[in-house]
């Protein structure tokens, strides 16, 4: 072996050995490693980065985890004058094969522990000359470890995915399971193989929404990683500040599109679209560039399950279940037009159209509900317009009953503080205009996700502005208060200043949990302490009613 090559190899291996010794100790101390994780370390990059003023005035960079393009976490070591004696030929024919041989020997042993290496390992070497670069790559495979992982995955599916509840996987297992779904070494990349497993676990988690949301995030992230790391780079060049843009490679530089992979890419795009509609749109457009006729149809008319166009007497409409959009054009601004549009949407939802859709509206009317936190979207505008016709209230209630779904969200705004559950605009509006639909408002407040939706926090003030504070309304007022976020502010125009109101509030809170009663008190009085102060200052018979409220709370007065 050339002396300069040997010197470089020894410097590199001394540093790699030191890093691996430290990492091995850390890995052995990890608790509760998933049965679906064959090992942790799967990457090594050795690079010579040229110096600022001279290529030889640089450093050796070592990465034991695949580096991000926007960061530098490399281990850096100096090299002596032997660096100037190296050539492309020496690096390619002597150094890199020798490095791979050492890594492969360690990789196939259990010297660093059985969980240290994953079943696959990638070795990357880069050497920067003044005006050129050598880049070499080698993939290693531990076949016995892969076979064992395949067996562990099959056992996991049989014991944790397929059995009925309460059998459920842990969160760490769900993370690795999602990753393995898009790993061709472990699973066939076919919709028929993957979809039933995703649906099975999702259905089992229906009663644990927090864990279900975690599972959804994991498999959507896995689909995204597969698309960006495996499928798209075959056919596109990545660019842009954050690497989020793709340009099609020239014909000689990208392979013909595998039909099976394209089918799986389209499936991945649709799954991703449930939480990232913009990414779905981008992926479908990229598929169109690759000649997918199905992607063209998805973008134009959807899956084909629903009739994509409708032309009625007062309304023209289109829908696309893939992009989860409905387009409504009001031809004549009158009650009949909005009734016809509502019938159209209700019919779609009952056929299984996604309830968390976005709506594009062409209308000359521009009404919005008097609620500060609601987004002024076209969807909001449509329902506010419809609410201007009292004869449509029953149809709006019918729509709300059909659309409401816990943990679902309209797509009329970017995910965030103004995201709302399907049915929100119809329910909150009809509750302001008609007492007949107070039960619907209560049903909505019982269903809404108070941890992740905030817009209903402003509803009590608008409700009281519309209806006042009446004893007979106290049950619905309490329901509205409980439907708000736990950090909701005090409702300034809600005052308990008459004995009949205090009595009604006590009755409405009977049977509620302690934390629910406290939340209502805080939103009405500001805090339990302030309720005590108001009670001390009150005159009979209001005082007696407030004292009953305090007694109901079973709280100690703060003096």
Coordinates of C-alpha atoms in Angstrom, one line a residue, residues 1-2 5-6 8-10 12-13 90-105 123:
X1 CA 0.0 0.0 0.0
X2 CA 1.2 3.5 -0.8
X5 CA -2.6 6.2 1.4
X6 CA -1.7 4.2 4.5
X8 CA -4.5 8.8 5.5
X9 CA -6.2 5.5 6.3
X10 CA -4.6 5.3 9.8
X12 CA -9.2 8.2 9.5
X13 CA -9.5 4.9 11.2
X90 CA -4.5 6.1 -5.3
X91 CA -7.7 7.2 -3.6
X92 CA -9.9 5.2 -5.9
X93 CA -7.9 2.0 -6.2
X94 CA -6.2 1.8 -2.8
X95 CA -7.6 4.1 -0.1
X96 CA -11.4 3.6 -0.6
X97 CA -11.3 -0.2 -1.0
X98 CA -9.1 -0.5 2.1
X99 CA -11.5 1.8 4.1
X100 CA -14.5 -0.3 2.9
X101 CA -12.7 -3.6 3.9
X102 CA -12.2 -2.3 7.4
X103 CA -15.7 -1.0 7.8
X104 CA -17.2 -4.2 6.4
X105 CA -15.2 -6.4 8.8
X123 CA -19.9 4.4 3.0

